[in-house]
Amino acid sequence: DILFITESYDSVEDDVAQFIVREGDDLGWLGYFIGKSQHLRMLSFASFPEGMGQIDELIRGISCNRSIQRLCIDADLGHAFDRMDIFFRDNSKLTELDFGGFNISHESARSLALALGRSQHKYEHISLEMSNLSDESITEIANALVTQSQLNYLAFSNNSLGRSGCAALGNTLMGWHAPSLTYLCLNSNTIDDQGLHSMVSGLKNCHNLTWLDLG
């Protein structure tokens, strides 16, 4: 049900499978088996060796999967990250994205925003923390979430959220009908009074919000 891809062994629970990536491993085959799996519900890239080959083949296989519900990425996949847009768009069971600890370029953020905007399915949890996201990148992602009013967890902490991103996020929150959002974390950004003011109406619209962190 759960697969961790990592470069070193970590102690995990009994129901979690680990694939230890080593030089010379055929990642194309790993991608093939992930793509064919009908039971895998969580995939995590815990760590990944720098310069590892065959990442594109791995991502191509993963993009064929239709059972994964939660995707966690804590490792820098380089340009291969951009090629996951098909997976984001076409996997109707995907409801949770948890990315952090690596730099997401503006090009990668735009690819993600386009995929989220085209997606017909509904997300419940999106976390993009400690990813060096620019204000412009967060603006594009926030705009793409306009149809995701069922989202209950959203986090952009430890990035560069500024006035533009705040305005876009505020507009998105304000546009949601009966939003489900309960958790919003925006700490360790560059939010000033003007940015905060642009989010006030949107925040007031989120009647189920129980956790808000702007620190």
PDB file of C-alpha atoms in Angstrom:
ATOM      1  CA  ASP A   1       0.000   0.000   0.000  1.00  0.00           C
ATOM      2  CA  ILE A   2       2.869   2.406   0.814  1.00  0.00           C
ATOM      3  CA  LEU A   3       6.211   2.681  -0.983  1.00  0.00           C
ATOM      4  CA  PHE A   4       9.211   4.800   0.059  1.00  0.00           C
ATOM      5  CA  ILE A   5      11.920   5.432  -2.527  1.00  0.00           C
ATOM      6  CA  THR A   6      15.138   6.377  -0.768  1.00  0.00           C
ATOM      7  CA  GLU A   7      18.916   6.116  -1.030  1.00  0.00           C
ATOM      8  CA  SER A   8      19.414   4.751   2.485  1.00  0.00           C
ATOM      9  CA  TYR A   9      17.470   2.427   4.746  1.00  0.00           C
ATOM     10  CA  ASP A  10      15.141   4.018   7.289  1.00  0.00           C
ATOM     11  CA  SER A  11      13.218   2.327  10.057  1.00  0.00           C
ATOM     12  CA  VAL A  12       9.579   2.240   8.982  1.00  0.00           C
ATOM     13  CA  GLU A  13       6.372   0.487   9.955  1.00  0.00           C
ATOM     14  CA  ASP A  14       5.764  -3.085   8.855  1.00  0.00           C
ATOM     15  CA  ASP A  15       3.210  -2.178   6.192  1.00  0.00           C
ATOM     16  CA  VAL A  16       5.634   0.212   4.434  1.00  0.00           C
ATOM     17  CA  ALA A  17       7.812  -1.060   1.590  1.00  0.00           C
ATOM     18  CA  GLN A  18      11.170   0.579   0.825  1.00  0.00           C
ATOM     19  CA  PHE A  19      13.097   0.642  -2.414  1.00  0.00           C
ATOM     20  CA  ILE A  20      16.729   1.558  -1.798  1.00  0.00           C
ATOM     21  CA  VAL A  21      18.080   3.336  -4.886  1.00  0.00           C
ATOM     22  CA  ARG A  22      21.621   2.373  -5.834  1.00  0.00           C
ATOM     23  CA  GLU A  23      23.821   3.189  -8.796  1.00  0.00           C
ATOM     24  CA  GLY A  24      22.994   0.905 -11.700  1.00  0.00           C
ATOM     25  CA  ASP A  25      19.425   0.164 -10.622  1.00  0.00           C
ATOM     26  CA  ASP A  26      16.901  -0.105 -13.447  1.00  0.00           C
ATOM     27  CA  LEU A  27      14.489   2.648 -12.508  1.00  0.00           C
ATOM     28  CA  GLY A  28      12.513   2.056 -15.678  1.00  0.00           C
ATOM     29  CA  TRP A  29      11.387  -1.309 -14.313  1.00  0.00           C
ATOM     30  CA  LEU A  30      10.507   0.286 -10.976  1.00  0.00           C
ATOM     31  CA  GLY A  31       8.396   2.857 -12.790  1.00  0.00           C
ATOM     32  CA  TYR A  32       6.748   0.099 -14.821  1.00  0.00           C
ATOM     33  CA  PHE A  33       5.674  -1.826 -11.726  1.00  0.00           C
ATOM     34  CA  ILE A  34       4.448   1.338  -9.971  1.00  0.00           C
ATOM     35  CA  GLY A  35       2.466   2.246 -13.065  1.00  0.00           C
ATOM     36  CA  LYS A  36       0.822  -1.175 -13.188  1.00  0.00           C
ATOM     37  CA  SER A  37       0.017  -1.350  -9.468  1.00  0.00           C
ATOM     38  CA  GLN A  38      -3.657  -1.214  -8.567  1.00  0.00           C
ATOM     39  CA  HIS A  39      -3.131  -1.231  -4.801  1.00  0.00           C
ATOM     40  CA  LEU A  40      -0.420   1.371  -4.135  1.00  0.00           C
ATOM     41  CA  ARG A  41      -2.035   4.266  -2.295  1.00  0.00           C
ATOM     42  CA  MET A  42       0.974   6.307  -1.124  1.00  0.00           C
ATOM     43  CA  LEU A  43       4.281   6.983  -2.872  1.00  0.00           C
ATOM     44  CA  SER A  44       7.099   8.879  -1.166  1.00  0.00           C
ATOM     45  CA  PHE A  45      10.428  10.078  -2.571  1.00  0.00           C
ATOM     46  CA  ALA A  46      12.258  10.344   0.737  1.00  0.00           C
ATOM     47  CA  SER A  47      15.702  10.931  -0.799  1.00  0.00           C
ATOM     48  CA  PHE A  48      17.320  10.446  -4.169  1.00  0.00           C
ATOM     49  CA  PRO A  49      20.972  10.280  -5.249  1.00  0.00           C
ATOM     50  CA  GLU A  50      22.128  13.374  -7.110  1.00  0.00           C
ATOM     51  CA  GLY A  51      22.717  12.731 -10.791  1.00  0.00           C
ATOM     52  CA  MET A  52      20.865   9.407 -10.779  1.00  0.00           C
ATOM     53  CA  GLY A  53      20.022   8.257 -14.299  1.00  0.00           C
ATOM     54  CA  GLN A  54      16.740   6.924 -15.683  1.00  0.00           C
ATOM     55  CA  ILE A  55      14.600   9.318 -13.661  1.00  0.00           C
ATOM     56  CA  ASP A  56      12.571  10.144 -16.763  1.00  0.00           C
ATOM     57  CA  GLU A  57      11.792   6.451 -17.252  1.00  0.00           C
ATOM     58  CA  LEU A  58      10.728   6.210 -13.612  1.00  0.00           C
ATOM     59  CA  ILE A  59       8.424   9.227 -13.894  1.00  0.00           C
ATOM     60  CA  ARG A  60       6.973   7.924 -17.157  1.00  0.00           C
ATOM     61  CA  GLY A  61       5.961   4.727 -15.408  1.00  0.00           C
ATOM     62  CA  ILE A  62       4.568   6.512 -12.353  1.00  0.00           C
ATOM     63  CA  SER A  63       2.431   8.678 -14.641  1.00  0.00           C
ATOM     64  CA  CYS A  64       0.527   5.541 -15.688  1.00  0.00           C
ATOM     65  CA  ASN A  65      -0.546   4.768 -12.119  1.00  0.00           C
ATOM     66  CA  ARG A  66      -4.206   5.317 -11.219  1.00  0.00           C
ATOM     67  CA  SER A  67      -4.287   4.071  -7.603  1.00  0.00           C
ATOM     68  CA  ILE A  68      -1.992   6.490  -5.724  1.00  0.00           C
ATOM     69  CA  GLN A  69      -3.913   8.773  -3.380  1.00  0.00           C
ATOM     70  CA  ARG A  70      -1.008  10.562  -1.710  1.00  0.00           C
ATOM     71  CA  LEU A  71       2.276  11.694  -3.253  1.00  0.00           C
ATOM     72  CA  CYS A  72       5.124  12.917  -1.024  1.00  0.00           C
ATOM     73  CA  ILE A  73       8.335  14.345  -2.501  1.00  0.00           C
ATOM     74  CA  ASP A  74      11.186  15.423  -0.232  1.00  0.00           C
ATOM     75  CA  ALA A  75      13.944  14.886  -2.808  1.00  0.00           C
ATOM     76  CA  ASP A  76      15.070  17.033  -5.712  1.00  0.00           C
ATOM     77  CA  LEU A  77      14.070  15.224  -8.910  1.00  0.00           C
ATOM     78  CA  GLY A  78      15.362  18.006 -11.153  1.00  0.00           C
ATOM     79  CA  HIS A  79      13.561  18.543 -14.446  1.00  0.00           C
ATOM     80  CA  ALA A  80      11.831  15.177 -14.058  1.00  0.00           C
ATOM     81  CA  PHE A  81       9.458  16.892 -11.621  1.00  0.00           C
ATOM     82  CA  ASP A  82       8.030  18.887 -14.547  1.00  0.00           C
ATOM     83  CA  ARG A  83       7.114  15.657 -16.315  1.00  0.00           C
ATOM     84  CA  MET A  84       4.730  14.606 -13.560  1.00  0.00           C
ATOM     85  CA  ASP A  85       2.010  16.914 -14.874  1.00  0.00           C
ATOM     86  CA  ILE A  86       0.315  13.993 -16.658  1.00  0.00           C
ATOM     87  CA  PHE A  87       0.163  12.101 -13.376  1.00  0.00           C
ATOM     88  CA  PHE A  88      -1.298  15.102 -11.523  1.00  0.00           C
ATOM     89  CA  ARG A  89      -3.880  15.579 -14.262  1.00  0.00           C
ATOM     90  CA  ASP A  90      -4.964  12.010 -14.972  1.00  0.00           C
ATOM     91  CA  ASN A  91      -4.885  10.169 -11.633  1.00  0.00           C
ATOM     92  CA  SER A  92      -8.444  10.732 -10.406  1.00  0.00           C
ATOM     93  CA  LYS A  93      -7.720   9.142  -6.995  1.00  0.00           C
ATOM     94  CA  LEU A  94      -4.920  11.571  -6.112  1.00  0.00           C
ATOM     95  CA  THR A  95      -6.081  13.788  -3.237  1.00  0.00           C
ATOM     96  CA  GLU A  96      -2.913  14.679  -1.316  1.00  0.00           C
ATOM     97  CA  LEU A  97       0.288  16.422  -2.462  1.00  0.00           C
ATOM     98  CA  ASP A  98       3.078  16.920   0.064  1.00  0.00           C
ATOM     99  CA  PHE A  99       6.242  18.519  -1.330  1.00  0.00           C
ATOM    100  CA  GLY A 100       9.066  20.120   0.643  1.00  0.00           C
ATOM    101  CA  GLY A 101      12.739  20.426   1.340  1.00  0.00           C
ATOM    102  CA  PHE A 102      13.839  21.057  -2.242  1.00  0.00           C
ATOM    103  CA  ASN A 103      13.727  24.017  -4.625  1.00  0.00           C
ATOM    104  CA  ILE A 104      10.726  24.189  -6.954  1.00  0.00           C
ATOM    105  CA  SER A 105      11.663  26.414  -9.878  1.00  0.00           C
ATOM    106  CA  HIS A 106       9.191  28.836 -11.426  1.00  0.00           C
ATOM    107  CA  GLU A 107       8.967  26.575 -14.482  1.00  0.00           C
ATOM    108  CA  SER A 108       8.134  23.582 -12.264  1.00  0.00           C
ATOM    109  CA  ALA A 109       5.611  25.609 -10.272  1.00  0.00           C
ATOM    110  CA  ARG A 110       3.954  26.715 -13.520  1.00  0.00           C
ATOM    111  CA  SER A 111       3.731  23.097 -14.703  1.00  0.00           C
ATOM    112  CA  LEU A 112       2.153  22.153 -11.389  1.00  0.00           C
ATOM    113  CA  ALA A 113      -0.281  25.075 -11.553  1.00  0.00           C
ATOM    114  CA  LEU A 114      -1.333  24.144 -15.092  1.00  0.00           C
ATOM    115  CA  ALA A 115      -1.888  20.533 -14.031  1.00  0.00           C
ATOM    116  CA  LEU A 116      -3.937  21.589 -10.993  1.00  0.00           C
ATOM    117  CA  GLY A 117      -5.985  23.969 -13.110  1.00  0.00           C
ATOM    118  CA  ARG A 118      -6.786  21.292 -15.700  1.00  0.00           C
ATOM    119  CA  SER A 119      -7.494  18.572 -13.164  1.00  0.00           C
ATOM    120  CA  GLN A 120     -11.069  17.340 -12.922  1.00  0.00           C
ATOM    121  CA  HIS A 121     -10.617  15.646  -9.561  1.00  0.00           C
ATOM    122  CA  LYS A 122     -10.637  17.169  -6.107  1.00  0.00           C
ATOM    123  CA  TYR A 123      -7.699  17.599  -3.747  1.00  0.00           C
ATOM    124  CA  GLU A 124      -8.008  17.560   0.033  1.00  0.00           C
ATOM    125  CA  HIS A 125      -4.427  18.286   1.126  1.00  0.00           C
ATOM    126  CA  ILE A 126      -1.734  20.383  -0.581  1.00  0.00           C
ATOM    127  CA  SER A 127       1.524  21.205   1.202  1.00  0.00           C
ATOM    128  CA  LEU A 128       4.345  23.059  -0.579  1.00  0.00           C
ATOM    129  CA  GLU A 129       6.734  23.997   2.216  1.00  0.00           C
ATOM    130  CA  MET A 130      10.423  24.938   2.276  1.00  0.00           C
ATOM    131  CA  SER A 131      10.470  24.836  -1.529  1.00  0.00           C
ATOM    132  CA  ASN A 132      11.910  28.305  -2.275  1.00  0.00           C
ATOM    133  CA  LEU A 133       8.726  29.189  -4.143  1.00  0.00           C
ATOM    134  CA  SER A 134       8.722  32.751  -5.444  1.00  0.00           C
ATOM    135  CA  ASP A 135       5.800  35.116  -4.961  1.00  0.00           C
ATOM    136  CA  GLU A 136       5.065  34.782  -8.681  1.00  0.00           C
ATOM    137  CA  SER A 137       5.032  30.988  -8.449  1.00  0.00           C
ATOM    138  CA  ILE A 138       2.642  30.988  -5.494  1.00  0.00           C
ATOM    139  CA  THR A 139       0.419  33.435  -7.390  1.00  0.00           C
ATOM    140  CA  GLU A 140       0.043  30.972 -10.261  1.00  0.00           C
ATOM    141  CA  ILE A 141      -0.620  28.030  -7.954  1.00  0.00           C
ATOM    142  CA  ALA A 142      -3.141  29.994  -5.873  1.00  0.00           C
ATOM    143  CA  ASN A 143      -5.015  31.001  -9.037  1.00  0.00           C
ATOM    144  CA  ALA A 144      -5.112  27.354 -10.126  1.00  0.00           C
ATOM    145  CA  LEU A 145      -6.867  26.376  -6.884  1.00  0.00           C
ATOM    146  CA  VAL A 146      -9.977  28.391  -7.674  1.00  0.00           C
ATOM    147  CA  THR A 147     -12.043  25.212  -8.259  1.00  0.00           C
ATOM    148  CA  GLN A 148     -10.699  23.355  -5.195  1.00  0.00           C
ATOM    149  CA  SER A 149     -13.105  24.589  -2.529  1.00  0.00           C
ATOM    150  CA  GLN A 150     -13.160  21.107  -0.928  1.00  0.00           C
ATOM    151  CA  LEU A 151      -9.488  21.507   0.054  1.00  0.00           C
ATOM    152  CA  ASN A 152      -9.149  21.222   3.841  1.00  0.00           C
ATOM    153  CA  TYR A 153      -5.345  21.575   4.280  1.00  0.00           C
ATOM    154  CA  LEU A 154      -3.147  24.144   2.523  1.00  0.00           C
ATOM    155  CA  ALA A 155       0.428  25.087   3.432  1.00  0.00           C
ATOM    156  CA  PHE A 156       2.937  27.454   1.772  1.00  0.00           C
ATOM    157  CA  SER A 157       5.233  28.015   4.746  1.00  0.00           C
ATOM    158  CA  ASN A 158       8.934  28.886   4.400  1.00  0.00           C
ATOM    159  CA  ASN A 159       8.742  30.325   0.899  1.00  0.00           C
ATOM    160  CA  SER A 160       8.629  33.846  -0.555  1.00  0.00           C
ATOM    161  CA  LEU A 161       4.910  34.576  -0.450  1.00  0.00           C
ATOM    162  CA  GLY A 162       4.425  38.320  -0.904  1.00  0.00           C
ATOM    163  CA  ARG A 163       1.797  40.812  -2.014  1.00  0.00           C
ATOM    164  CA  SER A 164       0.959  39.225  -5.361  1.00  0.00           C
ATOM    165  CA  GLY A 165       0.596  35.736  -3.922  1.00  0.00           C
ATOM    166  CA  CYS A 166      -1.448  37.031  -0.997  1.00  0.00           C
ATOM    167  CA  ALA A 167      -3.832  38.831  -3.347  1.00  0.00           C
ATOM    168  CA  ALA A 168      -4.233  35.726  -5.525  1.00  0.00           C
ATOM    169  CA  LEU A 169      -4.786  33.508  -2.503  1.00  0.00           C
ATOM    170  CA  GLY A 170      -7.281  35.957  -1.030  1.00  0.00           C
ATOM    171  CA  ASN A 171      -9.249  36.047  -4.299  1.00  0.00           C
ATOM    172  CA  THR A 172      -9.284  32.257  -4.481  1.00  0.00           C
ATOM    173  CA  LEU A 173     -10.489  31.876  -0.894  1.00  0.00           C
ATOM    174  CA  MET A 174     -13.140  34.533  -1.451  1.00  0.00           C
ATOM    175  CA  GLY A 175     -14.366  32.796  -4.595  1.00  0.00           C
ATOM    176  CA  TRP A 176     -14.880  29.427  -2.924  1.00  0.00           C
ATOM    177  CA  HIS A 177     -18.484  28.469  -2.199  1.00  0.00           C
ATOM    178  CA  ALA A 178     -18.886  26.768   1.185  1.00  0.00           C
ATOM    179  CA  PRO A 179     -15.126  26.145   1.545  1.00  0.00           C
ATOM    180  CA  SER A 180     -13.954  23.152   3.562  1.00  0.00           C
ATOM    181  CA  LEU A 181     -10.577  24.652   4.531  1.00  0.00           C
ATOM    182  CA  THR A 182      -9.693  23.973   8.172  1.00  0.00           C
ATOM    183  CA  TYR A 183      -5.881  24.423   8.123  1.00  0.00           C
ATOM    184  CA  LEU A 184      -3.884  27.209   6.466  1.00  0.00           C
ATOM    185  CA  CYS A 185      -0.166  27.623   7.172  1.00  0.00           C
ATOM    186  CA  LEU A 186       1.699  30.603   5.668  1.00  0.00           C
ATOM    187  CA  ASN A 187       4.446  31.180   8.233  1.00  0.00           C
ATOM    188  CA  SER A 188       8.019  32.242   7.435  1.00  0.00           C
ATOM    189  CA  ASN A 189       7.165  34.204   4.298  1.00  0.00           C
ATOM    190  CA  THR A 190       7.328  37.915   3.388  1.00  0.00           C
ATOM    191  CA  ILE A 191       3.748  38.926   4.179  1.00  0.00           C
ATOM    192  CA  ASP A 192       3.376  42.623   4.968  1.00  0.00           C
ATOM    193  CA  ASP A 193       0.306  44.613   6.037  1.00  0.00           C
ATOM    194  CA  GLN A 194      -0.825  45.151   2.445  1.00  0.00           C
ATOM    195  CA  GLY A 195      -0.553  41.448   1.680  1.00  0.00           C
ATOM    196  CA  LEU A 196      -2.421  40.532   4.844  1.00  0.00           C
ATOM    197  CA  HIS A 197      -5.161  43.050   4.068  1.00  0.00           C
ATOM    198  CA  SER A 198      -5.706  41.482   0.639  1.00  0.00           C
ATOM    199  CA  MET A 199      -6.445  38.121   2.266  1.00  0.00           C
ATOM    200  CA  VAL A 200      -8.865  39.286   4.963  1.00  0.00           C
ATOM    201  CA  SER A 201     -12.096  38.880   2.970  1.00  0.00           C
ATOM    202  CA  GLY A 202     -11.037  35.461   1.726  1.00  0.00           C
ATOM    203  CA  LEU A 203     -10.133  34.315   5.225  1.00  0.00           C
ATOM    204  CA  LYS A 204     -13.498  35.489   6.540  1.00  0.00           C
ATOM    205  CA  ASN A 205     -15.173  33.346   3.888  1.00  0.00           C
ATOM    206  CA  CYS A 206     -13.499  30.215   5.284  1.00  0.00           C
ATOM    207  CA  HIS A 207     -15.964  29.536   8.098  1.00  0.00           C
ATOM    208  CA  ASN A 208     -14.481  26.118   8.925  1.00  0.00           C
ATOM    209  CA  LEU A 209     -10.954  27.431   9.421  1.00  0.00           C
ATOM    210  CA  THR A 210      -9.623  26.317  12.823  1.00  0.00           C
ATOM    211  CA  TRP A 211      -5.846  26.701  12.295  1.00  0.00           C
ATOM    212  CA  LEU A 212      -4.219  29.774  10.766  1.00  0.00           C
ATOM    213  CA  ASP A 213      -0.486  30.441  11.000  1.00  0.00           C
ATOM    214  CA  LEU A 214       0.841  33.686   9.525  1.00  0.00           C
ATOM    215  CA  GLY A 215       3.903  33.978  11.784  1.00  0.00           C
TER     216      GLY A 215
END
